[in-house]
PDB file of C-alpha atoms in Angstrom:
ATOM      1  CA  UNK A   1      49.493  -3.671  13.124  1.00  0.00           C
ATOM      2  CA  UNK A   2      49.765  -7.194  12.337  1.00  0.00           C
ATOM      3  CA  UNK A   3      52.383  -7.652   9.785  1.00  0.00           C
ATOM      4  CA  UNK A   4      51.570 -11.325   9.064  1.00  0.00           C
ATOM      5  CA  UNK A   5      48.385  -9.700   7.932  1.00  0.00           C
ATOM      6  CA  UNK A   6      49.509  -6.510   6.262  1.00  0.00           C
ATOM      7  CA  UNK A   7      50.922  -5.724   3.251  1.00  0.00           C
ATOM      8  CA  UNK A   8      54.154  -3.215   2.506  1.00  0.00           C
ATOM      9  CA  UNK A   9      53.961  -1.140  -0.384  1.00  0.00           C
ATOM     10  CA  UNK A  10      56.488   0.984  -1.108  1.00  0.00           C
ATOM     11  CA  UNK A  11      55.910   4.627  -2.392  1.00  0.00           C
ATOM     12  CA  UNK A  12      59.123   6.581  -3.403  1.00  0.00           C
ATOM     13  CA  UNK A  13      61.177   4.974  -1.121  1.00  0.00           C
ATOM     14  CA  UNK A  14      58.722   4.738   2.238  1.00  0.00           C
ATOM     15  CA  UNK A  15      57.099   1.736   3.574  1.00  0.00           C
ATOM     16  CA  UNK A  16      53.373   2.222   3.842  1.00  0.00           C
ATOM     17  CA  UNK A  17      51.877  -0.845   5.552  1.00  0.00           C
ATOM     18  CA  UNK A  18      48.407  -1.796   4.345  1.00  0.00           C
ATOM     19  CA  UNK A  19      45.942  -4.408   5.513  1.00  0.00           C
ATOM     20  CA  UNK A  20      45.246  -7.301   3.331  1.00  0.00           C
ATOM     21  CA  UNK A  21      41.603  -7.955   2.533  1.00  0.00           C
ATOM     22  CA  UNK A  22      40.624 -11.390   3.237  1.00  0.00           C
ATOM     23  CA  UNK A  23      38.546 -11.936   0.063  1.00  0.00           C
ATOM     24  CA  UNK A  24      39.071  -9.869  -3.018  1.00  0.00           C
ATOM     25  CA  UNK A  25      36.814  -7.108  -3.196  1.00  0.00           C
ATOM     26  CA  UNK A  26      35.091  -8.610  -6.480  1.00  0.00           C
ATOM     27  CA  UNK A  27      33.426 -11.201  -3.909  1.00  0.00           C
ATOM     28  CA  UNK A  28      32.187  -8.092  -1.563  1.00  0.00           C
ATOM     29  CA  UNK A  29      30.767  -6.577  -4.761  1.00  0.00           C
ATOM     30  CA  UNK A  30      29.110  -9.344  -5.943  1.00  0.00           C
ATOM     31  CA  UNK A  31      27.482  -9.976  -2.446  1.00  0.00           C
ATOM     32  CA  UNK A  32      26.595  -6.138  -1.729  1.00  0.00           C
ATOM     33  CA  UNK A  33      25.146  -6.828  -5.643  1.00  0.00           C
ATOM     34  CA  UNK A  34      23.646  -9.840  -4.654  1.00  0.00           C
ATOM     35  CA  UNK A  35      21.842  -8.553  -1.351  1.00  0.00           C
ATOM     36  CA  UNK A  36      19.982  -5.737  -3.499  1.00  0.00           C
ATOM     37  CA  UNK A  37      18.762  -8.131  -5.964  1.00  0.00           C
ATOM     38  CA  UNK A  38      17.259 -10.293  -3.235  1.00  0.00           C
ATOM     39  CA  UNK A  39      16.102  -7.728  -1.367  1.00  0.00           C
ATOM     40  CA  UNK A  40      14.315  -6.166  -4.375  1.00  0.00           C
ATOM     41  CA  UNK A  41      12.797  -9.735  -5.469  1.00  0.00           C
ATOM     42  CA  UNK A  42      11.687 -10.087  -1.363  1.00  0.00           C
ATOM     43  CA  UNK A  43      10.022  -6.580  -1.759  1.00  0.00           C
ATOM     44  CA  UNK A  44       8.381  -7.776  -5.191  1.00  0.00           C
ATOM     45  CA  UNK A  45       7.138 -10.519  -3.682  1.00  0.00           C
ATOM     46  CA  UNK A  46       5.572  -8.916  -0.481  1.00  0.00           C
ATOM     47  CA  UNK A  47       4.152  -6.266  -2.837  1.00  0.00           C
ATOM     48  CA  UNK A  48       2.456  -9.512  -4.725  1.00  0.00           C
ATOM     49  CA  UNK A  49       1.155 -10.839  -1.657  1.00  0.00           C
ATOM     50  CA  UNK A  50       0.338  -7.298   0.213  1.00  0.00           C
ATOM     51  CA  UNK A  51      -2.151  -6.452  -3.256  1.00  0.00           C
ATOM     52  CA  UNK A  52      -3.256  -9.353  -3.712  1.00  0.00           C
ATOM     53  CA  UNK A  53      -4.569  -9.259   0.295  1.00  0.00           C
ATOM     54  CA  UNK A  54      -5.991  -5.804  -0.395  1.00  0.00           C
ATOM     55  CA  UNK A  55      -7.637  -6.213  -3.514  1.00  0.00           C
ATOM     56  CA  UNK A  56      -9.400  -9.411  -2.128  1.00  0.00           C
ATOM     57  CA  UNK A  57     -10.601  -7.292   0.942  1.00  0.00           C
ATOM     58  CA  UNK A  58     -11.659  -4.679  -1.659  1.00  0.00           C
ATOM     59  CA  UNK A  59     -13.808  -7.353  -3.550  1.00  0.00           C
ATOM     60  CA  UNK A  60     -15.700  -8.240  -0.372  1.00  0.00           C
ATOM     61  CA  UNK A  61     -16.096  -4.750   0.856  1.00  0.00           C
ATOM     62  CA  UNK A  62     -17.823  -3.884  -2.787  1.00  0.00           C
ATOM     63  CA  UNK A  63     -20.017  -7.474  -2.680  1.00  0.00           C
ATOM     64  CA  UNK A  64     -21.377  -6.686   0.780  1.00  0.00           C
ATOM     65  CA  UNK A  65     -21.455  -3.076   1.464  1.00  0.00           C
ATOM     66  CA  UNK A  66     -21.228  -1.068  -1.805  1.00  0.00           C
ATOM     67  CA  UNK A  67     -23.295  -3.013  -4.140  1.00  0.00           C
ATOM     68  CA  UNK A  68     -26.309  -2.684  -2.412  1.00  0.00           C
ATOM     69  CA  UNK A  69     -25.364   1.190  -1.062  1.00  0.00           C
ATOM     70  CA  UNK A  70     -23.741   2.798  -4.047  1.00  0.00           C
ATOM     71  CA  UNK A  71     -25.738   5.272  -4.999  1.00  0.00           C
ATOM     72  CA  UNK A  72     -26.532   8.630  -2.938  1.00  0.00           C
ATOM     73  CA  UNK A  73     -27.354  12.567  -3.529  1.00  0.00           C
ATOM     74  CA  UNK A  74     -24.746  14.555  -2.678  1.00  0.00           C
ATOM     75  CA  UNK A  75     -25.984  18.108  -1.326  1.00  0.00           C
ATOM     76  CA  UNK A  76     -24.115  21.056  -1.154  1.00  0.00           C
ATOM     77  CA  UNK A  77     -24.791  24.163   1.300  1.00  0.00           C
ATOM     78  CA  UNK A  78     -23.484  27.811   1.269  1.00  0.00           C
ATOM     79  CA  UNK A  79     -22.954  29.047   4.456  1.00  0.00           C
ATOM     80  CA  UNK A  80     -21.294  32.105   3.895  1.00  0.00           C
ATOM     81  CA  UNK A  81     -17.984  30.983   4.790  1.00  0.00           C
ATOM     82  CA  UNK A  82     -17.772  28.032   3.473  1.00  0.00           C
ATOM     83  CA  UNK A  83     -19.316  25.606   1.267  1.00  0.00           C
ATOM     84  CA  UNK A  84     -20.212  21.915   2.660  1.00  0.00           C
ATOM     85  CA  UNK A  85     -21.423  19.009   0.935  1.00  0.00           C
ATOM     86  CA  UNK A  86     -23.553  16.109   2.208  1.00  0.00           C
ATOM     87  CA  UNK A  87     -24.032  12.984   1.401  1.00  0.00           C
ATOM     88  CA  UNK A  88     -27.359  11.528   1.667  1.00  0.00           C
ATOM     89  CA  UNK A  89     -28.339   7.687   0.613  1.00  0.00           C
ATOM     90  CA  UNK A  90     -30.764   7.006  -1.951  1.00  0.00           C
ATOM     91  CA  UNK A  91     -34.135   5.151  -0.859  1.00  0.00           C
ATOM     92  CA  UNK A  92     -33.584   1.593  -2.296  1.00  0.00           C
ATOM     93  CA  UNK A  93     -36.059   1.827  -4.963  1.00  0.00           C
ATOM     94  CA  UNK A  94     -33.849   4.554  -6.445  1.00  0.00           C
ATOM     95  CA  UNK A  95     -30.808   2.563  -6.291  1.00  0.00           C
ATOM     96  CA  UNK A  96     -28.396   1.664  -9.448  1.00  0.00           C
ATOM     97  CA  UNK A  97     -27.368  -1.793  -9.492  1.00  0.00           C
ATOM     98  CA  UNK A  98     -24.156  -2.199 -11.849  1.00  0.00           C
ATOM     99  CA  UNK A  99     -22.203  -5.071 -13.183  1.00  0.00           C
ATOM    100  CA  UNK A 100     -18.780  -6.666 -13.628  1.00  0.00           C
ATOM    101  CA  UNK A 101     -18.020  -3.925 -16.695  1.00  0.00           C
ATOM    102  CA  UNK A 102     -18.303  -1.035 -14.245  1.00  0.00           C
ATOM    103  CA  UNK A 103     -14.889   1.054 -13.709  1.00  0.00           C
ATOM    104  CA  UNK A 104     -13.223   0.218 -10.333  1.00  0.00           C
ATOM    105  CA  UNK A 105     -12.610   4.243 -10.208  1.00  0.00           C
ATOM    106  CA  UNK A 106     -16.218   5.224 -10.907  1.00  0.00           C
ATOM    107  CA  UNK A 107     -17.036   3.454  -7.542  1.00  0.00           C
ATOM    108  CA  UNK A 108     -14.333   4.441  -5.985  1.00  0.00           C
ATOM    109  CA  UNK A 109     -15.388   8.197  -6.836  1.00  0.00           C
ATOM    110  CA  UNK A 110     -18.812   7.667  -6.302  1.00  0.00           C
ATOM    111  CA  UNK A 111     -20.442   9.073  -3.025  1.00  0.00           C
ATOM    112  CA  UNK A 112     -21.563   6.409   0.121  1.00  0.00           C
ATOM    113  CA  UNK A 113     -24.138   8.821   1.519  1.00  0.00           C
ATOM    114  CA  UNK A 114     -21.519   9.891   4.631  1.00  0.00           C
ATOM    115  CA  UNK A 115     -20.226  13.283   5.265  1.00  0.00           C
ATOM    116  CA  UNK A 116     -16.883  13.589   6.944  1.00  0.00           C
ATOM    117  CA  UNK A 117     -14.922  17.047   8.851  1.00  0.00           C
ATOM    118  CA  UNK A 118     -12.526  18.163   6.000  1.00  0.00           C
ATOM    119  CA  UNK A 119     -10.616  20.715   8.483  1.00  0.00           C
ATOM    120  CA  UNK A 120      -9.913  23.151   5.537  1.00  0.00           C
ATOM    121  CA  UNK A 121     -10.642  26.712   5.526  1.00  0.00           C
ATOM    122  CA  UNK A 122     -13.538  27.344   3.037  1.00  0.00           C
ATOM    123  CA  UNK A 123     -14.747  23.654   3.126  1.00  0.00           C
ATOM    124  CA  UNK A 124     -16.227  22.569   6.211  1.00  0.00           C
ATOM    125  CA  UNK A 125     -18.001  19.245   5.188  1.00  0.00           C
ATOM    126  CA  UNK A 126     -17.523  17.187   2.595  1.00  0.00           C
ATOM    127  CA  UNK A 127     -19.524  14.036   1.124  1.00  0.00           C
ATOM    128  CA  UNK A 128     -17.639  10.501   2.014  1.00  0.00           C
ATOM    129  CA  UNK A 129     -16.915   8.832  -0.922  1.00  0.00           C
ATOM    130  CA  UNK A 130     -16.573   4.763  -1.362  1.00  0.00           C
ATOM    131  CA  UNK A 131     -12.949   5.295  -1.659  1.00  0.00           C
ATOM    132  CA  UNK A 132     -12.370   7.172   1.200  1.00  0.00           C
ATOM    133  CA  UNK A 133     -13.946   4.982   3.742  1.00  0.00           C
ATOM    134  CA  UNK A 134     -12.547   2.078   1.774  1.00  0.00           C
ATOM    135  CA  UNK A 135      -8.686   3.784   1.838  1.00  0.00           C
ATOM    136  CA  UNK A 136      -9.430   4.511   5.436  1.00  0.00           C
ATOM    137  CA  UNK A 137     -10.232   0.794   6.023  1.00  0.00           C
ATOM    138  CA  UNK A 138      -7.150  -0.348   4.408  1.00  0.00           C
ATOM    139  CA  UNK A 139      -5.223   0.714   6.660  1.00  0.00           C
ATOM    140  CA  UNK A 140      -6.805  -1.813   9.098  1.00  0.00           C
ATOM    141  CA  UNK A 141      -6.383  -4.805   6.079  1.00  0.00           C
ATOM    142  CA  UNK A 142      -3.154  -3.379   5.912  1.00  0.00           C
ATOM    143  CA  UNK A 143      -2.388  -4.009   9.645  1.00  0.00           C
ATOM    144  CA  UNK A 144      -3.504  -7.122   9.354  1.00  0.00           C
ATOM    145  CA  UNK A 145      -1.826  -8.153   6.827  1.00  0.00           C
ATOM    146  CA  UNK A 146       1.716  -7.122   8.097  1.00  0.00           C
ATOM    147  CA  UNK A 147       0.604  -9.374  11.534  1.00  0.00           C
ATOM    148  CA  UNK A 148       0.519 -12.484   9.286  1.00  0.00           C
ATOM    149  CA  UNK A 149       2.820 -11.945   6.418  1.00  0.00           C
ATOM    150  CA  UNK A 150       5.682 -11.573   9.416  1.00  0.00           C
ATOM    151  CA  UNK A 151       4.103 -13.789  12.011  1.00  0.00           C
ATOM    152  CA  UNK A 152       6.840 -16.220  11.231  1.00  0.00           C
ATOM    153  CA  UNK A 153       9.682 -14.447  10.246  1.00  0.00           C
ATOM    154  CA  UNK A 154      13.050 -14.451  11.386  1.00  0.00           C
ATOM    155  CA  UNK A 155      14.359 -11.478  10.642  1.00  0.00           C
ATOM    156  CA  UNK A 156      14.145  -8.074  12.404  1.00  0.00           C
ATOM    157  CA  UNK A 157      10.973  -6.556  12.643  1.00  0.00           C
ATOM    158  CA  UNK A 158      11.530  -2.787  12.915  1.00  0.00           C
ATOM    159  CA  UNK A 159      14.278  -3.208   9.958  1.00  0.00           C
ATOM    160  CA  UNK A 160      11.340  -5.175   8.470  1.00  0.00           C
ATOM    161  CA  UNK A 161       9.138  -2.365   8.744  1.00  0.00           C
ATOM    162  CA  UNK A 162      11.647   0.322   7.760  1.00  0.00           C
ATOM    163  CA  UNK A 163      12.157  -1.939   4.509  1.00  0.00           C
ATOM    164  CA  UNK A 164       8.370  -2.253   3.598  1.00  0.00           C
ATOM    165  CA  UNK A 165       8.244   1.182   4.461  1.00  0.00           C
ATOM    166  CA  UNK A 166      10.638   2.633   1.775  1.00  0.00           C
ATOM    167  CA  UNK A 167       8.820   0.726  -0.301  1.00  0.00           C
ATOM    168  CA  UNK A 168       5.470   1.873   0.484  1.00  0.00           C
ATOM    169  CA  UNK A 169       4.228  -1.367   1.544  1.00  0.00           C
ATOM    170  CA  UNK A 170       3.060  -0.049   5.548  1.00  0.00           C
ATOM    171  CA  UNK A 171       0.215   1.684   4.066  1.00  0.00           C
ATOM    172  CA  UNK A 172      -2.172   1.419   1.252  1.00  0.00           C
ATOM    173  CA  UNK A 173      -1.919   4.299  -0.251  1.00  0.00           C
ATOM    174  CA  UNK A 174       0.493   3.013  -3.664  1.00  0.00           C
ATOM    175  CA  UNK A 175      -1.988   0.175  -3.606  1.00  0.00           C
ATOM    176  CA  UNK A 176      -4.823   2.884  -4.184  1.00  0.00           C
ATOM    177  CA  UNK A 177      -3.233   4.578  -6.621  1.00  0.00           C
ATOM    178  CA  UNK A 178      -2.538   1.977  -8.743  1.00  0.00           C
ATOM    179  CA  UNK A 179      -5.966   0.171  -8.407  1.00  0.00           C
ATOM    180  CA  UNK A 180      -7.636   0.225 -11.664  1.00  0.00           C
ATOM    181  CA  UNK A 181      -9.671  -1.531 -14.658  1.00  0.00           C
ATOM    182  CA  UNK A 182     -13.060  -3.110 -14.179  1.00  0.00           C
ATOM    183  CA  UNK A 183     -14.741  -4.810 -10.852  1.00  0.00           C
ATOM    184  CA  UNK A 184     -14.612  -7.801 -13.404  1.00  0.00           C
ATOM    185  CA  UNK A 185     -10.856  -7.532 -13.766  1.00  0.00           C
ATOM    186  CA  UNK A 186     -10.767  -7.547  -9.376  1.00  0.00           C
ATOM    187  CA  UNK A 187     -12.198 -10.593  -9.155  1.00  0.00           C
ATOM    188  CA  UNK A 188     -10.163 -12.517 -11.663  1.00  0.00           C
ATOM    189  CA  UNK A 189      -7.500 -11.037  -9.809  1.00  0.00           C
ATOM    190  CA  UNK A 190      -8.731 -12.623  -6.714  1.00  0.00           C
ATOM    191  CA  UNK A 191      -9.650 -16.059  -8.373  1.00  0.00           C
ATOM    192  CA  UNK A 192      -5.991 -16.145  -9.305  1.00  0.00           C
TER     193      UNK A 192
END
């Protein structure tokens, strides 16, 4: 050991060399301290930008394919051994139009005429709704959003990743849960 560096303490009678730190600890507190509160505004502020992405993507997804395909039938059929639904478009005629005071969750909920494998014993089919084909195209927006938000980045990009990851911001599926209020409220939150 160094002894220009250390320290002796003395402890009933024996010498106990310690090292010296070269700042006080309070200054590696406050940085440790400091790191987490950047980090947390850096997450805040990816969040703001990751949802903001998403719910614009979401607004153009309702304009040009939901509006004009919202409503469908949604069939169910017995087999036996297990019970499928279908979903099955409206003729246009039929169609519900709806307006800016409609719930963001009642389209979400609402069937898009598709029928998707559910690969659970006792369902076999089941009728696609708007939100899953829109959750399962998120993941795309998603993607793409993660190409540009880091496209000029510095910093490391699987730590990036493992970061936005812990903080649910590599998938949509936080942004999902929290979408809510009216289609009216989206697109003042995309005007923004």
């Amino acid at each position: 050991m160094n002894r220009s560096r250390g320290i002796v303490v003395s402890d009933n009678g024996k010498s106990i060399a310690a090292t010296r730190l070269s700042r006080p600890l309070s200054d590696w507190v406050n940085e440790i301290v400091g790191l987490i509160v950047d980090n947390s505004i850096f997450i805040e502020e990816a969040r703001r930008s990751l949802y903001g992405f998403l719910d614009c993507m979401l607004l153009r997804t309702i304009d040009y394919d939901v509006f004009l395909s919202r409503d469908a039938d949604v069939e169910a059929v017995d087999v036996g051994y297990d019970v499928s639904t279908y979903g099955k478009k409206k003729p246009v005629h039929e169609r519900l139009m709806f307006t800016d005071a409609v719930n963001l969750q009642e389209i979400m909920d609402h069937p898009n005429g598709d029928s998707h494998k559910t690969y659970q014993s006792g369902r076999g089919m089941a009728a696609t709704t708007h939100g899953d084909a829109i959750l399962s195209e998120a993941e795309d927006w998603c993607d793409a959003w993660w190409q540009d938000y880091t496209s000029n980045t510095l910093q490391d990009l699987d730590d990036l990743w493992e970061i936005f990851g812990e903080a649910g911001l590599t998938t949509p599926l936080d942004w999902y849960a929290d979408l809510d209020g009216t289609l009216g409220d989206l697109r003042a939150r995309c005007t923004d």
